[in-house]
DNA sequence: AATGAATGAGACTTCATTCAT
DNA sequence: TATGAATGAAGTCTCATTCAT
C-alpha cells in the first residue's frame, strides 16, 4: 500500500471514529460518549482507538473543533448591502441561526463546554469583546453604519451588539433544546425575534 | 409511632436525600450525582434509597422540580402598576434574572435537561404556550394591556411574549456560563437588553 | 444476623481478600497483585473488593502492615542484661533474624516496596532515624550504654547503629534469597556476622 | 549492502532498543518497560522489535546480562597495594558500591531475579564459595594477606569474606531502596560501615 | 527491514441495582 | 425501616503480540 494511501486510510479511520462519537454526542450528549460505545458500534476492540487518538479528551476536542469550523464556514459568505445595514443584520443572523441549527448538538456542546481552550472562543459579555471576537466586531460595524445612515438610534454600539447577539442566542438555545417545533412556528419565532430587536434599535 | 409521624419522617428522609443530591449537583453537575455519593455522605447504605425513590431518575426529577419551584416562588411577588405595563415588564424580568442567578446551577440543570418529564415544564416555544405556562400568560397579559393603553404596537401577543422571554433567557444563560462578569458590566447588559426589547415593542 | 456477627463477617472477608493477595505477593511479588486475580480466585466480582477496601493501595498497605506487625510482635520480648549491652545486642539481632526468617516472603515484599507509605516505616538511613524508628532507638541506647560502661569505642552512635543494622539486614536478605542453606552453615554465618560487627565497635 | 554491514546494523539496532529499554528501566523500573514505550521513543513501530528479539523477555534478559557485565567491568581495575590489604579492601568495596549504585536498578533486578541462569552467579553464602566466585576469592586473598602481615586477626577466611561482603551488600540494598539520601549522609554511612567491619577483623 | 492496524486480555475503578436479613 | 453483601456492566487505558503489506 502506498504511503499516501496509508495516510488517507488513517485519516479515514479517525474520521470514522469521530463520526460515531458525534452520533453518540448528538443522541446522548457529550459526556455520554464512551470508547466502549464507539468501538462496539464499529465492531472494533477498545484498544485500537488509542492508535488514532491520544485519549478520549482528544476525541472530544477534535469533535468540537470540527463542529465549530463547520459552523464558522457556513456563516462566512453573506452578501453585503451597501446602504441597508438592517437587511444585512437580518440576513447574517438568519444565516447564523440556520448554520447553528444544522450542527445544533455540536453547538450546545461547544457553548457549554467549560474547557478553557474552548471557553476562550465563546465569551462575549466582557467589555472590549468587539476587539477580540470577529462576529461581534462585524455586528458593531453594521450598527455603526446604521447610525451613520441615520437609520439606527445613537447608542453604545458594543453593548447593543451584545444585546442583539444574546437575544438571538437565547432563541437558538431554546430552539435546540425544545427540538420538535413545527417549521412554520419556528419561522414565525425567528422573524418575530428579529423584528423586535431591530425595531428596538431603529430610529422612528 | 403514629401513622402521621411515620409519614412525616419519610418525607424528611426524602428531603434529606434530595438535599445531598442537590449539593452534589451544584458542585459537580447533574450527571455526577450517584446513589453511592449520596449515601456515603449521609452514612446510609445504598439500598435504603430505593425505599424512598423508585430509582435514580426519580431523585433527579424531584430535584429539578423542586429547584424550579424555588425559582418560581422567588419571582411570584412583584407589584402591579396599573397603567404602566412597561415598568411592570421590566421589573418582572429583573426579578426573574436575579432569582435565576441565585439558583444558577439548578437552573442550568433544568434548562438543559431534555427529559420529557421536565421539558413539559420548561418548553415555551410551542403555539398556545400562553395557556399552559403561567409566566408567559402573565407576560401576554401585560403586553395586551400595553396595546390597549396604546403604548405598545399591535402584534401577535404570544409570539411577542416568547420573543421577549427568549431574549432575556439568552442573556441569563450567557451570564451564568461566562460567570465572572463585573457587576457594573452586568447591570449595563441587563439594562441594554431590556431597553432594546421594550423599545422594540413600543409604539412611537 | 447480629451486629457483632456482621462485623466479624466483614472482617473475615477482608481477611480472606488479604490472604489471597498475600499468596499472590509471595508467589509473584507485590506489584503483581491485581484485583482481578484476587476476585477470580475467590469467585467474586471485581467490584466487591471496593466494599472492603478503598482501593488497591489500601489492600497492599494492609498486607504489608500486617506482616510487619507479625515480625515486630515476634521480636518484642527479649531479656535485658543490665551490664552487658554486647550480649543484649547479640540476642536482639538473633531474635530479629529468626523472626524475619519465619515471615521471609512478607519481609522481602515489605523491604522492596518503595511506596512512600511503606518506606516511611522501613527507611533507616536518614539522619535522625533514632527519633522515629523504635528499633534503631533501642540499638542506639545499647550502644550508648556500652560506651558509658567503657566497653565500646567512642563513636557517632546513630551512624553506628545504622551500620550494625544494615550489616545484619544484608545477611538476612541473602539468607532469604539463597534459600537452601544448611543449618550449620547458616549459624556459622550469623555468628561470624555478629562477631565481626561487635568486635568492630568494641574497645580493645 | 554487504552481509557484514547488515549484521552490524542489526546489532546496532538491537543495541538501540536495549539502550532505550535501559533508560526506561532506570527511570521507572524493570517491569515498567514496555514495547510501546520503547518504540515510541525510537519512532519505530511496535512490530519491528520482534524482528530483533524473540519477545519482551529476551530484551530484559539481555539488559540484565549487559548490566551485570558493566558492573563487573567497572570494578575490575582497582590498584593493588602490596602491603596494605586494608586499604585495598576499602577501595575495592568503595568501587563496588559506586559501580552498583550507578546501575542500581539493574543490580536490584539481578539480585532478585529467580531465573536460574542468573541465580547461579549471585549465590555467595554456601561453603566453598571462594572457589567459584571470583570476587569472594579476591576478598579471601586480601584477608589472608592481612593475616600473614599480622594486621588482621586469625579467622575462618571464607566466613569472614562472606560477612564483609554481606555487610556491604546490606548497605547497598538499603541505599538503593531508600533512594533519596543526601550525599553527605551517604558518604558517612559508607565510611562508618567500612570502619566497623574492618575494625572488626583487625588485630589490636 | 519495517510499518501500522488490530486484537484480546487485563489493569483499576464506579455505578445502579437487587436481595437476604 | 434499614443494612450491607454482591453482581454485572460499564468506564478508561495499557500492553504484548500478530500479521498483512
PDB file of C-alpha atoms in Angstrom, chain D residues 8-154:
ATOM      1  CA  UNK D   8      26.492  -4.787  12.101  1.00  0.00           C
ATOM      2  CA  UNK D   9      23.412  -2.760  11.527  1.00  0.00           C
ATOM      3  CA  UNK D  10      21.287  -5.429  13.092  1.00  0.00           C
ATOM      4  CA  UNK D  11      23.490  -5.330  16.156  1.00  0.00           C
ATOM      5  CA  UNK D  12      23.266  -1.568  16.260  1.00  0.00           C
ATOM      6  CA  UNK D  13      19.513  -1.600  16.198  1.00  0.00           C
ATOM      7  CA  UNK D  14      19.428  -4.257  18.897  1.00  0.00           C
ATOM      8  CA  UNK D  15      21.677  -2.037  20.941  1.00  0.00           C
ATOM      9  CA  UNK D  16      19.480   0.943  20.276  1.00  0.00           C
ATOM     10  CA  UNK D  17      16.465  -0.898  21.532  1.00  0.00           C
ATOM     11  CA  UNK D  18      18.340  -2.093  24.580  1.00  0.00           C
ATOM     12  CA  UNK D  19      19.551   1.363  25.413  1.00  0.00           C
ATOM     13  CA  UNK D  20      16.070   2.796  25.358  1.00  0.00           C
ATOM     14  CA  UNK D  21      14.816  -0.130  27.418  1.00  0.00           C
ATOM     15  CA  UNK D  22      17.565   0.593  29.884  1.00  0.00           C
ATOM     16  CA  UNK D  23      16.585   4.219  30.192  1.00  0.00           C
ATOM     17  CA  UNK D  24      13.054   3.205  30.981  1.00  0.00           C
ATOM     18  CA  UNK D  25      14.246   0.653  33.483  1.00  0.00           C
ATOM     19  CA  UNK D  26      16.367   3.213  35.254  1.00  0.00           C
ATOM     20  CA  UNK D  27      13.644   5.814  35.271  1.00  0.00           C
ATOM     21  CA  UNK D  28      10.645   3.639  36.044  1.00  0.00           C
ATOM     22  CA  UNK D  29      11.826   0.178  36.999  1.00  0.00           C
ATOM     23  CA  UNK D  30      12.209  -3.102  35.170  1.00  0.00           C
ATOM     24  CA  UNK D  31       8.610  -4.043  34.924  1.00  0.00           C
ATOM     25  CA  UNK D  32       7.575  -0.700  33.597  1.00  0.00           C
ATOM     26  CA  UNK D  33       9.489  -1.484  30.435  1.00  0.00           C
ATOM     27  CA  UNK D  34       7.044  -1.848  27.579  1.00  0.00           C
ATOM     28  CA  UNK D  35       7.493  -2.455  23.892  1.00  0.00           C
ATOM     29  CA  UNK D  36       5.272   0.500  23.199  1.00  0.00           C
ATOM     30  CA  UNK D  37       7.338   2.907  25.232  1.00  0.00           C
ATOM     31  CA  UNK D  38      10.485   1.695  23.525  1.00  0.00           C
ATOM     32  CA  UNK D  39       9.198   2.052  20.008  1.00  0.00           C
ATOM     33  CA  UNK D  40       7.501   5.344  20.693  1.00  0.00           C
ATOM     34  CA  UNK D  41      10.791   6.779  21.880  1.00  0.00           C
ATOM     35  CA  UNK D  42      12.571   5.482  18.805  1.00  0.00           C
ATOM     36  CA  UNK D  43       9.795   6.489  16.432  1.00  0.00           C
ATOM     37  CA  UNK D  44       9.596   2.891  15.421  1.00  0.00           C
ATOM     38  CA  UNK D  45       6.538   0.743  15.161  1.00  0.00           C
ATOM     39  CA  UNK D  46       5.918  -1.912  17.775  1.00  0.00           C
ATOM     40  CA  UNK D  47       6.158  -4.817  15.403  1.00  0.00           C
ATOM     41  CA  UNK D  48       9.748  -4.268  14.466  1.00  0.00           C
ATOM     42  CA  UNK D  49      11.002  -5.198  17.895  1.00  0.00           C
ATOM     43  CA  UNK D  50      10.061  -8.782  17.188  1.00  0.00           C
ATOM     44  CA  UNK D  51      12.469  -8.743  14.338  1.00  0.00           C
ATOM     45  CA  UNK D  52      15.334  -8.239  16.746  1.00  0.00           C
ATOM     46  CA  UNK D  53      14.133 -10.033  19.843  1.00  0.00           C
ATOM     47  CA  UNK D  54      12.044 -13.110  20.357  1.00  0.00           C
ATOM     48  CA  UNK D  55       9.926 -11.361  22.921  1.00  0.00           C
ATOM     49  CA  UNK D  56       9.995  -8.869  25.733  1.00  0.00           C
ATOM     50  CA  UNK D  57      11.559 -11.446  27.999  1.00  0.00           C
ATOM     51  CA  UNK D  58      14.614 -11.618  25.773  1.00  0.00           C
ATOM     52  CA  UNK D  59      15.033  -7.865  25.921  1.00  0.00           C
ATOM     53  CA  UNK D  60      15.008  -7.851  29.661  1.00  0.00           C
ATOM     54  CA  UNK D  61      17.408 -10.725  29.956  1.00  0.00           C
ATOM     55  CA  UNK D  62      19.836  -9.098  27.564  1.00  0.00           C
ATOM     56  CA  UNK D  63      19.518  -5.960  29.561  1.00  0.00           C
ATOM     57  CA  UNK D  64      20.337  -7.638  32.828  1.00  0.00           C
ATOM     58  CA  UNK D  65      23.277  -9.583  31.489  1.00  0.00           C
ATOM     59  CA  UNK D  66      24.635  -6.440  29.924  1.00  0.00           C
ATOM     60  CA  UNK D  67      24.188  -4.504  33.129  1.00  0.00           C
ATOM     61  CA  UNK D  68      25.896  -7.184  35.121  1.00  0.00           C
ATOM     62  CA  UNK D  69      28.883  -7.051  32.849  1.00  0.00           C
ATOM     63  CA  UNK D  70      29.019  -3.315  33.150  1.00  0.00           C
ATOM     64  CA  UNK D  71      29.112  -3.625  36.908  1.00  0.00           C
ATOM     65  CA  UNK D  72      31.802  -6.255  36.828  1.00  0.00           C
ATOM     66  CA  UNK D  73      33.895  -4.244  34.424  1.00  0.00           C
ATOM     67  CA  UNK D  74      33.702  -1.151  36.489  1.00  0.00           C
ATOM     68  CA  UNK D  75      35.090  -2.982  39.488  1.00  0.00           C
ATOM     69  CA  UNK D  76      37.825  -4.832  37.759  1.00  0.00           C
ATOM     70  CA  UNK D  77      40.519  -2.259  37.653  1.00  0.00           C
ATOM     71  CA  UNK D  78      41.472  -1.262  41.142  1.00  0.00           C
ATOM     72  CA  UNK D  79      45.056  -0.740  42.115  1.00  0.00           C
ATOM     73  CA  UNK D  80      46.905  -3.175  44.303  1.00  0.00           C
ATOM     74  CA  UNK D  81      48.633  -2.013  47.422  1.00  0.00           C
ATOM     75  CA  UNK D  82      51.356  -4.504  48.228  1.00  0.00           C
ATOM     76  CA  UNK D  83      51.483  -4.117  51.971  1.00  0.00           C
ATOM     77  CA  UNK D  84      48.071  -2.634  52.728  1.00  0.00           C
ATOM     78  CA  UNK D  85      45.272  -5.160  52.361  1.00  0.00           C
ATOM     79  CA  UNK D  86      43.031  -2.965  54.486  1.00  0.00           C
ATOM     80  CA  UNK D  87      43.392  -0.088  52.087  1.00  0.00           C
ATOM     81  CA  UNK D  88      42.810  -2.395  49.173  1.00  0.00           C
ATOM     82  CA  UNK D  89      39.661  -3.854  50.682  1.00  0.00           C
ATOM     83  CA  UNK D  90      38.298  -0.407  51.368  1.00  0.00           C
ATOM     84  CA  UNK D  91      38.995   0.709  47.861  1.00  0.00           C
ATOM     85  CA  UNK D  92      37.551  -2.375  46.261  1.00  0.00           C
ATOM     86  CA  UNK D  93      34.367  -2.063  48.259  1.00  0.00           C
ATOM     87  CA  UNK D  94      34.025   1.626  47.519  1.00  0.00           C
ATOM     88  CA  UNK D  95      34.447   0.880  43.854  1.00  0.00           C
ATOM     89  CA  UNK D  96      31.903  -1.842  44.065  1.00  0.00           C
ATOM     90  CA  UNK D  97      29.391   0.349  45.844  1.00  0.00           C
ATOM     91  CA  UNK D  98      29.775   3.103  43.309  1.00  0.00           C
ATOM     92  CA  UNK D  99      29.553   0.749  40.377  1.00  0.00           C
ATOM     93  CA  UNK D 100      26.413  -0.837  41.714  1.00  0.00           C
ATOM     94  CA  UNK D 101      24.771   2.462  42.544  1.00  0.00           C
ATOM     95  CA  UNK D 102      25.390   3.566  39.000  1.00  0.00           C
ATOM     96  CA  UNK D 103      23.399   0.595  37.771  1.00  0.00           C
ATOM     97  CA  UNK D 104      21.235   0.218  40.775  1.00  0.00           C
ATOM     98  CA  UNK D 105      18.096  -0.895  39.020  1.00  0.00           C
ATOM     99  CA  UNK D 106      19.947  -3.484  37.062  1.00  0.00           C
ATOM    100  CA  UNK D 107      21.515  -4.648  40.259  1.00  0.00           C
ATOM    101  CA  UNK D 108      18.224  -4.982  42.057  1.00  0.00           C
ATOM    102  CA  UNK D 109      16.765  -6.812  39.122  1.00  0.00           C
ATOM    103  CA  UNK D 110      19.673  -9.200  39.047  1.00  0.00           C
ATOM    104  CA  UNK D 111      19.723  -9.795  42.746  1.00  0.00           C
ATOM    105  CA  UNK D 112      16.056 -10.573  42.833  1.00  0.00           C
ATOM    106  CA  UNK D 113      15.888 -12.460  39.646  1.00  0.00           C
ATOM    107  CA  UNK D 114      14.859 -16.016  40.210  1.00  0.00           C
ATOM    108  CA  UNK D 115      15.880 -17.091  36.762  1.00  0.00           C
ATOM    109  CA  UNK D 116      18.280 -19.980  37.342  1.00  0.00           C
ATOM    110  CA  UNK D 117      20.625 -18.741  34.657  1.00  0.00           C
ATOM    111  CA  UNK D 118      21.221 -15.654  36.744  1.00  0.00           C
ATOM    112  CA  UNK D 119      20.879 -17.160  40.201  1.00  0.00           C
ATOM    113  CA  UNK D 120      23.947 -19.264  39.635  1.00  0.00           C
ATOM    114  CA  UNK D 121      26.115 -16.145  39.586  1.00  0.00           C
ATOM    115  CA  UNK D 122      24.740 -14.456  42.642  1.00  0.00           C
ATOM    116  CA  UNK D 123      24.856 -17.061  45.416  1.00  0.00           C
ATOM    117  CA  UNK D 124      27.628 -16.415  47.936  1.00  0.00           C
ATOM    118  CA  UNK D 125      26.598 -17.954  51.234  1.00  0.00           C
ATOM    119  CA  UNK D 126      27.449 -21.555  50.524  1.00  0.00           C
ATOM    120  CA  UNK D 127      30.586 -23.223  51.804  1.00  0.00           C
ATOM    121  CA  UNK D 128      33.319 -23.230  49.219  1.00  0.00           C
ATOM    122  CA  UNK D 129      32.100 -20.081  47.516  1.00  0.00           C
ATOM    123  CA  UNK D 130      35.652 -18.801  47.358  1.00  0.00           C
ATOM    124  CA  UNK D 131      36.309 -21.400  44.709  1.00  0.00           C
ATOM    125  CA  UNK D 132      33.560 -20.402  42.333  1.00  0.00           C
ATOM    126  CA  UNK D 133      33.006 -16.680  42.866  1.00  0.00           C
ATOM    127  CA  UNK D 134      35.893 -14.585  41.783  1.00  0.00           C
ATOM    128  CA  UNK D 135      35.105 -11.533  43.864  1.00  0.00           C
ATOM    129  CA  UNK D 136      34.899 -13.595  47.029  1.00  0.00           C
ATOM    130  CA  UNK D 137      38.156 -15.277  46.100  1.00  0.00           C
ATOM    131  CA  UNK D 138      39.889 -11.930  45.791  1.00  0.00           C
ATOM    132  CA  UNK D 139      38.450 -10.842  49.092  1.00  0.00           C
ATOM    133  CA  UNK D 140      39.688 -14.050  50.712  1.00  0.00           C
ATOM    134  CA  UNK D 141      43.139 -13.455  49.370  1.00  0.00           C
ATOM    135  CA  UNK D 142      43.236  -9.977  50.779  1.00  0.00           C
ATOM    136  CA  UNK D 143      42.101 -11.178  54.158  1.00  0.00           C
ATOM    137  CA  UNK D 144      44.670 -13.937  54.080  1.00  0.00           C
ATOM    138  CA  UNK D 145      47.345 -11.437  53.219  1.00  0.00           C
ATOM    139  CA  UNK D 146      46.255  -9.256  56.149  1.00  0.00           C
ATOM    140  CA  UNK D 147      46.587 -12.175  58.471  1.00  0.00           C
ATOM    141  CA  UNK D 148      50.033 -13.041  57.172  1.00  0.00           C
ATOM    142  CA  UNK D 149      51.103  -9.445  57.631  1.00  0.00           C
ATOM    143  CA  UNK D 150      49.849  -9.722  61.201  1.00  0.00           C
ATOM    144  CA  UNK D 151      47.397  -6.930  60.574  1.00  0.00           C
ATOM    145  CA  UNK D 152      44.212  -9.000  60.764  1.00  0.00           C
ATOM    146  CA  UNK D 153      43.114 -11.491  63.366  1.00  0.00           C
ATOM    147  CA  UNK D 154      43.239 -15.213  62.771  1.00  0.00           C
TER     148      UNK D 154
END
